[in-house]
Amino acid sequence: MISKRIFSIALTWLAAMSMHAGTYTFKIVHPEEGAKLKLTWCASNEIMDVDVVNGVVTVKKDGFTPQYVQVRYGKSFSRNLYLESDKDLTVDYDTESRVFNCTGDLASVNNYLLKTRFAFLGFDDSGKDEAAFIKSNDSVYEANLALLKKAGLPAKFTKKEQEHLKLQSYSKFPLYKSYYQYIHKLESFEPSDVYYAKLKELAVMDGSLFEYPEYGEFITNSILCQVFKGGDRKQEFMNFMDAHVADAQVKSYVTNAYLYGVVSGSGLDGNDEVIAYFHKNVTDAKNIEKFDNMCKQWEALRAGNPSPSFNCPDINGKMVSLESLKGKYVYIDVWATWCGPCRGELPYMTKLEEAYVGKDIYFVGLSCDQNKQAWEKRIQKGDMKGIQLHMGNKDEFMNKYLINGIPRFILLDREGKIIKADAPRPSSPETSKLIDELLKK
């Protein structure tokens, strides 16, 4: 009995010795001051932020399945590595020459990942006709597979990398519809059934594929491409997800990716069903916490609450406050001269202002231009109507309205209370209908 026990202990000890923790060392020449190394383990979604001391950082980790790891270092680089728990790797990187070199057990695989000049499509390729676009995507994938074959890497990695290359090579495929429409300046565009059949073939809805760094973005874009057909976008999204996405992990990820943006951009009013859908389908605790915190910030911007105030100069230096505008409805345009979409709305804003001359509504332009001279030059052209004010870098108003992108339109009642914290744009037919209804009261 004693000899058997000793033999068993010996086997356990030998097994433990053979499965040592992998050691991953990064040596950085010309390191960024204060920058950390961030590692995201794609299969487990574990994130590590590690201090870099004198240009060197060493990470030890064991007990994980072989997987891709996204490595980001300050502003210098963001690249994918492939790590195994019982093998070592050293990565040398010069931030000035941008040259990588790997040594150690995993050197061949990671030199391939870091040094290979992979084929890819450019933005303009999305302007091709459908057949040529599909052919270009296929050609890129074939070229990248040839590079992988030429590298002569271990079979286990090669099999995994083939799927990884598919996601890389076809990354722009789900964006064809929107890119083609933008490039050719079309009001609408719909690819053929051939395109959608290819997209469905590529967009495999399998949560295990999140081990590939590009899968989350690819599957999100693929689903959104199939969803929107010109109706209520939020309802179309929820209907599609319930009808076509059975994998719980994919459903959770894509629901968070899309609906977080919907609520953070437009607020709580009118989004009760969206919020309930989010909580029903999103399972990641961190994403839920982030969403709930964002919703709490929007509570102050619900309809009926007092609006955050402003007090800004007009072109003549006269200060105009929100309080001075009480007694009429107020439609606010938060914009800047450098913002293309903002400039695109200006002609519609002018038409709106002309349509309601003498009515109980003020139209206010709040410019967030840092360069006041650029704003003054634009106002002095004389074609902009309404009350034009320069807010500049006084970002308290924008912060309180949770404005992360412009243009943003806000509609207030006669008492300065919020009607819509994210109002429709001047170019939307909904805007004049809304104003007409208000002026009847």
Coordinates of C-alpha atoms in Angstrom, one line a residue:
M1 CA 0.0 0.0 0.0
I2 CA 2.8 2.4 0.9
S3 CA 4.6 1.8 -2.4
K4 CA 1.4 2.5 -4.4
R5 CA 0.8 5.7 -2.4
I6 CA 4.4 6.9 -3.1
F7 CA 4.0 6.0 -6.8
S8 CA 0.7 8.0 -6.9
I9 CA 2.3 11.0 -5.2
A10 CA 5.3 10.8 -7.7
L11 CA 3.0 10.9 -10.7
T12 CA 1.1 13.9 -9.3
W13 CA 4.4 15.7 -8.7
L14 CA 5.7 14.9 -12.2
A15 CA 2.4 16.1 -13.8
A16 CA 2.6 19.4 -11.9
M17 CA 6.2 19.8 -12.9
S18 CA 5.4 19.2 -16.6
M19 CA 2.6 21.9 -16.5
H20 CA 4.5 25.0 -15.5
A21 CA 3.0 28.4 -15.8
G22 CA 3.7 30.1 -19.1
T23 CA 6.0 33.1 -18.8
Y24 CA 5.3 36.0 -21.2
T25 CA 7.9 38.8 -21.3
F26 CA 7.6 42.1 -23.1
K27 CA 10.7 44.2 -23.6
I28 CA 9.9 47.7 -25.0
V29 CA 12.6 50.0 -26.4
H30 CA 11.7 53.7 -26.0
P31 CA 8.7 53.0 -23.7
E32 CA 5.8 55.5 -23.3
E33 CA 5.8 57.3 -20.0
G34 CA 3.1 55.9 -17.7
A35 CA 1.6 53.5 -20.3
K36 CA 0.4 50.1 -19.2
L37 CA 0.3 46.8 -21.0
K38 CA -3.3 45.6 -21.4
L39 CA -3.9 41.9 -22.2
T40 CA -7.4 40.7 -23.1
W41 CA -7.8 36.9 -23.1
C42 CA -10.3 36.4 -25.8
A43 CA -11.7 32.9 -24.9
S44 CA -12.2 33.8 -21.2
N45 CA -12.7 37.6 -21.6
E46 CA -10.2 38.1 -18.8
I47 CA -8.5 41.5 -18.8
M48 CA -5.1 42.3 -17.2
D49 CA -3.6 45.7 -16.9
V50 CA 0.1 45.4 -16.1
D51 CA 2.6 48.1 -15.2
V52 CA 5.7 48.4 -17.4
V53 CA 8.9 49.0 -15.3
N54 CA 11.9 50.3 -17.2
G55 CA 10.5 49.0 -20.5
V56 CA 10.0 45.5 -19.2
V57 CA 6.9 43.5 -18.1
T58 CA 6.6 39.8 -17.3
V59 CA 3.3 38.0 -17.0
K60 CA 2.9 34.4 -15.7
K61 CA -0.3 32.5 -16.2
D62 CA -1.4 28.9 -16.3
G63 CA -4.5 26.7 -16.5
F64 CA -6.0 28.3 -19.7
T65 CA -6.7 26.8 -23.1
P66 CA -4.5 27.9 -26.0
Q67 CA -6.0 31.2 -27.2
Y68 CA -5.6 34.5 -28.9
V69 CA -4.8 37.4 -26.6
Q70 CA -5.2 41.0 -27.6
V71 CA -2.2 43.1 -26.4
R72 CA -2.4 46.9 -26.3
Y73 CA 0.4 49.2 -25.2
G74 CA -0.5 52.8 -24.8
K75 CA -0.7 54.5 -28.2
S76 CA 2.1 52.4 -29.6
F77 CA 0.4 49.2 -30.7
S78 CA -2.6 46.9 -30.4
R79 CA -2.0 43.4 -31.8
N80 CA -3.0 39.8 -31.4
L81 CA -0.8 37.1 -29.9
Y82 CA -1.4 33.4 -29.5
L83 CA -0.5 32.0 -26.1
E84 CA -0.5 28.6 -24.5
S85 CA -0.4 28.1 -20.7
D86 CA 2.7 25.8 -20.5
K87 CA 4.9 27.6 -23.1
D88 CA 7.0 30.8 -22.9
L89 CA 7.3 33.8 -25.1
T90 CA 9.4 37.0 -25.2
V91 CA 8.3 39.9 -27.4
D92 CA 10.8 42.7 -28.2
Y93 CA 9.3 45.9 -29.6
D94 CA 10.7 49.3 -30.5
T95 CA 8.1 52.1 -30.4
E96 CA 10.1 54.2 -32.8
S97 CA 11.0 51.7 -35.5
R98 CA 7.8 49.7 -34.8
V99 CA 9.7 46.5 -35.2
F100 CA 8.6 43.3 -33.4
N101 CA 10.6 40.2 -32.7
C102 CA 9.6 37.1 -30.8
T103 CA 11.7 34.4 -29.1
G104 CA 10.8 31.4 -27.0
D105 CA 8.5 28.4 -27.4
L106 CA 5.8 30.3 -29.2
A107 CA 8.1 32.4 -31.4
S108 CA 7.2 31.0 -34.8
V109 CA 3.5 31.4 -34.3
N110 CA 3.7 35.0 -33.0
N111 CA 6.3 36.2 -35.4
Y112 CA 3.8 35.1 -38.1
L113 CA 1.0 37.1 -36.4
L114 CA 3.2 40.2 -35.8
K115 CA 5.3 40.3 -39.0
T116 CA 3.0 39.0 -41.8
R117 CA 1.7 41.6 -44.2
F118 CA -1.8 40.3 -44.5
A119 CA -4.1 41.1 -47.5
F120 CA -7.1 43.3 -46.7
L121 CA -9.8 45.3 -48.5
G122 CA -9.7 49.1 -48.5
F123 CA -12.8 51.4 -47.9
D124 CA -13.1 52.1 -51.6
D125 CA -13.5 48.4 -52.5
S126 CA -17.0 48.7 -51.0
G127 CA -17.9 50.9 -53.9
K128 CA -17.6 48.0 -56.4
D129 CA -20.6 46.3 -57.8
E130 CA -21.8 43.4 -55.8
A131 CA -20.2 40.5 -57.8
A132 CA -16.8 42.2 -57.9
F133 CA -17.0 43.0 -54.2
I134 CA -17.8 39.4 -53.3
K135 CA -15.0 38.2 -55.5
S136 CA -12.5 40.7 -53.9
N137 CA -13.4 39.4 -50.4
D138 CA -12.9 35.8 -51.6
S139 CA -9.5 36.7 -53.1
V140 CA -8.3 38.3 -49.9
Y141 CA -9.2 35.2 -47.9
E142 CA -7.4 33.0 -50.4
A143 CA -4.3 35.2 -50.3
N144 CA -4.2 35.1 -46.5
L145 CA -4.7 31.3 -46.5
A146 CA -1.7 31.0 -48.8
L147 CA 0.4 33.1 -46.4
L148 CA -0.6 30.8 -43.5
K149 CA 0.2 27.6 -45.5
K150 CA 3.6 29.1 -46.5
A151 CA 4.4 29.7 -42.8
G152 CA 4.4 26.0 -42.0
L153 CA 3.1 26.3 -38.5
P154 CA 1.9 23.6 -36.1
A155 CA -1.3 21.9 -37.2
K156 CA -3.3 22.8 -34.1
F157 CA -2.7 26.5 -34.5
T158 CA -3.1 26.4 -38.3
K159 CA -6.6 25.0 -38.0
K160 CA -7.6 27.7 -35.5
E161 CA -5.9 30.4 -37.6
Q162 CA -8.0 29.5 -40.7
E163 CA -11.1 30.6 -38.9
H164 CA -9.4 33.7 -37.6
L165 CA -8.3 34.7 -41.1
K166 CA -11.8 34.3 -42.4
L167 CA -13.1 36.9 -39.9
Q168 CA -10.2 39.2 -40.7
S169 CA -10.5 38.8 -44.5
Y170 CA -14.3 39.3 -44.6
S171 CA -14.3 42.1 -42.0
K172 CA -15.8 44.6 -44.4
F173 CA -18.4 42.2 -45.9
P174 CA -21.2 43.1 -43.4
L175 CA -20.6 46.8 -44.1
Y176 CA -21.0 46.7 -47.8
K177 CA -24.6 48.0 -47.8
S178 CA -23.9 51.1 -45.8
Y179 CA -20.5 51.8 -47.4
Y180 CA -21.8 51.4 -50.9
Q181 CA -24.7 53.8 -50.2
Y182 CA -22.3 56.3 -48.7
I183 CA -19.7 56.1 -51.5
H184 CA -22.3 56.5 -54.3
K185 CA -24.3 59.1 -52.3
L186 CA -27.5 57.0 -52.6
E187 CA -30.6 57.6 -50.5
S188 CA -31.1 53.9 -50.2
F189 CA -29.4 50.7 -51.4
E190 CA -30.3 47.0 -51.0
P191 CA -27.9 44.2 -52.1
S192 CA -29.3 41.1 -53.8
D193 CA -30.2 37.7 -52.2
V194 CA -26.8 36.5 -53.4
Y195 CA -25.1 38.9 -51.0
Y196 CA -27.3 38.0 -48.1
A197 CA -26.8 34.3 -48.7
K198 CA -23.0 34.8 -48.5
L199 CA -23.4 36.9 -45.4
K200 CA -25.5 34.3 -43.6
E201 CA -22.9 31.6 -44.6
L202 CA -20.1 33.7 -43.0
A203 CA -22.1 34.9 -39.9
V204 CA -22.1 31.7 -37.9
M205 CA -24.0 32.4 -34.6
D206 CA -21.9 30.4 -32.2
G207 CA -20.7 31.8 -28.9
S208 CA -17.6 29.7 -28.9
L209 CA -16.3 31.9 -31.7
F210 CA -15.8 34.8 -29.3
E211 CA -12.3 33.2 -28.8
Y212 CA -11.4 35.1 -32.0
P213 CA -10.7 38.8 -31.4
E214 CA -12.7 40.0 -34.4
Y215 CA -15.8 37.8 -33.9
G216 CA -17.8 40.2 -31.7
E217 CA -17.6 43.1 -34.1
F218 CA -18.2 40.9 -37.1
I219 CA -21.3 39.1 -35.8
T220 CA -22.7 42.5 -34.6
N221 CA -22.3 44.1 -38.0
S222 CA -23.6 41.0 -39.7
I223 CA -26.8 41.0 -37.7
L224 CA -27.4 44.8 -38.0
C225 CA -26.9 44.6 -41.8
Q226 CA -29.8 42.1 -41.9
V227 CA -32.1 43.8 -39.4
F228 CA -33.0 47.3 -40.7
K229 CA -35.6 47.4 -43.5
G230 CA -36.9 50.9 -43.1
G231 CA -39.3 50.6 -40.1
D232 CA -38.9 51.2 -36.4
R233 CA -35.2 50.3 -36.0
K234 CA -35.5 49.3 -32.3
Q235 CA -38.5 47.1 -32.9
E236 CA -36.9 45.5 -36.0
F237 CA -33.8 44.7 -34.0
M238 CA -35.7 43.0 -31.2
N239 CA -37.9 41.1 -33.6
F240 CA -34.9 39.8 -35.6
M241 CA -33.0 38.8 -32.5
D242 CA -35.9 36.8 -31.1
A243 CA -36.6 35.1 -34.5
H244 CA -33.1 34.4 -35.7
V245 CA -30.5 34.4 -32.8
A246 CA -30.7 31.3 -30.6
D247 CA -27.2 31.3 -29.1
A248 CA -27.5 33.0 -25.7
Q249 CA -23.9 34.3 -25.7
V250 CA -24.3 35.9 -29.2
K251 CA -27.7 37.4 -28.2
S252 CA -26.3 38.9 -25.0
Y253 CA -23.2 40.4 -26.8
V254 CA -25.1 41.9 -29.8
T255 CA -28.0 43.2 -27.6
N256 CA -25.5 45.0 -25.4
A257 CA -23.6 46.4 -28.4
Y258 CA -26.6 47.8 -30.1
L259 CA -29.1 48.7 -27.3
Y260 CA -26.6 50.3 -25.1
G261 CA -25.9 52.8 -27.9
V262 CA -29.6 53.4 -28.4
V263 CA -30.3 54.3 -24.8
S264 CA -27.1 56.2 -24.2
G265 CA -27.8 58.3 -27.3
S266 CA -31.5 59.0 -26.9
G267 CA -32.3 58.6 -23.2
L268 CA -35.0 56.8 -21.2
D269 CA -38.2 58.3 -22.7
G270 CA -39.8 56.0 -25.2
N271 CA -37.3 53.2 -24.4
D272 CA -39.0 51.2 -21.7
E273 CA -39.4 48.2 -23.9
V274 CA -35.8 48.5 -25.0
I275 CA -34.6 48.6 -21.4
A276 CA -36.7 45.6 -20.5
Y277 CA -35.3 43.7 -23.5
F278 CA -31.8 44.5 -22.5
H279 CA -32.2 43.1 -19.0
K280 CA -33.9 40.0 -20.3
N281 CA -31.1 39.1 -22.8
V282 CA -27.8 40.5 -21.6
T283 CA -26.0 38.2 -19.1
D284 CA -22.6 39.8 -18.6
A285 CA -22.6 41.4 -15.1
K286 CA -20.1 44.2 -16.1
N287 CA -22.2 45.2 -19.1
I288 CA -25.4 45.2 -17.0
E289 CA -23.8 47.4 -14.4
K290 CA -22.5 49.8 -17.0
F291 CA -25.9 50.0 -18.6
D292 CA -27.7 50.6 -15.3
N293 CA -25.3 53.4 -14.3
M294 CA -25.8 55.0 -17.7
C295 CA -29.6 54.9 -17.2
K296 CA -29.3 56.5 -13.8
Q297 CA -27.5 59.4 -15.4
W298 CA -30.4 59.9 -17.9
E299 CA -33.0 60.0 -15.1
A300 CA -32.5 63.8 -14.7
L301 CA -33.2 64.2 -18.5
R302 CA -36.7 62.6 -18.5
A303 CA -39.5 64.6 -20.0
G304 CA -41.0 67.1 -17.5
N305 CA -37.7 67.7 -15.6
P306 CA -36.1 71.2 -15.6
S307 CA -33.5 71.6 -18.3
P308 CA -29.9 72.3 -17.5
S309 CA -29.3 76.0 -18.2
F310 CA -26.8 78.0 -20.3
N311 CA -25.7 81.6 -20.5
C312 CA -23.7 82.3 -23.6
P313 CA -22.7 85.3 -25.8
D314 CA -24.2 86.1 -29.2
I315 CA -22.1 87.5 -32.1
N316 CA -22.3 91.0 -30.5
G317 CA -21.2 89.8 -27.1
K318 CA -24.7 90.0 -25.5
M319 CA -25.2 87.3 -23.0
V320 CA -28.3 85.1 -23.5
S321 CA -29.5 82.7 -20.9
L322 CA -32.1 79.9 -21.1
E323 CA -34.1 81.7 -18.4
S324 CA -34.4 84.8 -20.6
L325 CA -36.2 82.6 -23.2
K326 CA -39.1 81.4 -21.0
G327 CA -42.5 82.0 -22.3
K328 CA -41.9 80.2 -25.7
Y329 CA -40.9 76.8 -26.7
V330 CA -37.2 76.4 -27.4
Y331 CA -35.6 74.1 -30.0
I332 CA -31.8 73.9 -29.5
D333 CA -29.2 72.8 -32.0
V334 CA -25.8 71.9 -30.4
W335 CA -23.4 72.0 -33.2
A336 CA -19.9 73.1 -34.5
T337 CA -18.5 74.5 -37.7
W338 CA -16.1 71.5 -38.2
C339 CA -18.9 69.0 -37.9
G340 CA -20.1 67.7 -41.3
P341 CA -23.4 66.2 -40.2
C342 CA -24.1 69.5 -38.3
R343 CA -23.5 71.5 -41.5
G344 CA -25.8 69.1 -43.3
E345 CA -28.7 70.0 -41.0
L346 CA -28.2 73.8 -41.3
P347 CA -30.3 74.3 -44.5
Y348 CA -33.2 72.3 -42.9
M349 CA -32.8 74.4 -39.7
T350 CA -33.2 77.5 -41.8
K351 CA -36.4 76.2 -43.5
L352 CA -37.8 75.3 -40.1
E353 CA -37.0 78.7 -38.7
E354 CA -38.7 80.4 -41.7
A355 CA -41.8 78.3 -41.3
Y356 CA -42.3 79.4 -37.8
V357 CA -41.5 83.1 -37.9
G358 CA -43.6 85.0 -35.4
K359 CA -44.7 81.8 -33.6
D360 CA -44.2 80.9 -29.9
I361 CA -40.9 79.1 -30.5
Y362 CA -37.2 80.1 -30.3
F363 CA -34.6 78.4 -32.4
V364 CA -31.2 78.5 -30.7
G365 CA -27.9 77.4 -32.1
L366 CA -25.3 76.5 -29.4
S367 CA -21.9 76.3 -30.9
C368 CA -19.3 74.2 -29.1
D369 CA -16.5 75.4 -31.4
Q370 CA -13.2 75.8 -29.5
N371 CA -12.2 78.2 -32.2
K372 CA -14.4 81.2 -31.6
Q373 CA -13.2 82.9 -34.8
A374 CA -14.3 80.0 -36.9
W375 CA -17.8 80.4 -35.4
E376 CA -17.8 84.2 -35.9
K377 CA -16.8 83.8 -39.5
R378 CA -19.6 81.3 -40.1
I379 CA -22.2 83.5 -38.4
Q380 CA -21.1 86.7 -40.3
K381 CA -22.1 85.1 -43.6
G382 CA -25.6 86.2 -42.6
D383 CA -27.5 83.1 -43.7
M384 CA -28.1 81.6 -40.3
K385 CA -31.3 82.7 -38.6
G386 CA -32.5 82.2 -35.0
I387 CA -30.5 82.9 -31.9
Q388 CA -26.9 82.0 -32.5
L389 CA -24.7 81.6 -29.3
H390 CA -21.1 80.5 -28.7
M391 CA -20.8 78.0 -25.9
G392 CA -17.2 77.1 -26.7
N393 CA -15.4 75.0 -24.1
K394 CA -18.0 75.6 -21.4
D395 CA -19.0 72.0 -21.4
E396 CA -21.2 71.9 -18.3
F397 CA -24.4 72.1 -20.5
M398 CA -23.1 69.3 -22.8
N399 CA -22.0 67.1 -19.8
K400 CA -25.4 67.5 -18.1
Y401 CA -27.1 66.5 -21.4
L402 CA -24.7 63.5 -21.8
I403 CA -23.8 64.8 -25.3
N404 CA -21.0 62.6 -26.7
G405 CA -21.6 63.4 -30.3
I406 CA -23.1 66.2 -32.4
P407 CA -25.4 67.5 -33.8
R408 CA -27.8 67.1 -30.9
F409 CA -31.2 68.6 -30.8
I410 CA -33.2 69.4 -27.7
L411 CA -36.8 70.6 -27.3
L412 CA -38.0 72.5 -24.2
D413 CA -41.4 73.8 -23.2
R414 CA -42.4 77.3 -22.3
E415 CA -41.2 76.9 -18.7
G416 CA -37.8 75.6 -19.7
K417 CA -38.7 72.0 -18.9
I418 CA -37.6 69.1 -21.1
I419 CA -39.9 67.8 -23.8
K420 CA -37.3 65.8 -25.6
A421 CA -33.6 65.6 -24.5
D422 CA -32.8 64.0 -27.9
A423 CA -35.3 65.6 -30.3
P424 CA -35.6 64.7 -34.0
R425 CA -33.4 66.6 -36.4
P426 CA -34.6 69.5 -38.6
S427 CA -34.4 67.2 -41.6
S428 CA -36.9 64.8 -40.1
P429 CA -40.6 65.3 -41.0
E430 CA -41.3 64.3 -37.4
T431 CA -39.9 67.7 -36.2
S432 CA -42.4 70.0 -37.8
K433 CA -45.3 67.6 -36.8
L434 CA -44.1 67.8 -33.2
I435 CA -43.8 71.6 -33.2
D436 CA -47.2 72.0 -34.8
E437 CA -48.8 69.8 -32.1
L438 CA -47.2 71.8 -29.4
L439 CA -48.2 75.2 -30.8
K440 CA -51.9 74.1 -30.8
K441 CA -51.8 73.9 -27.0

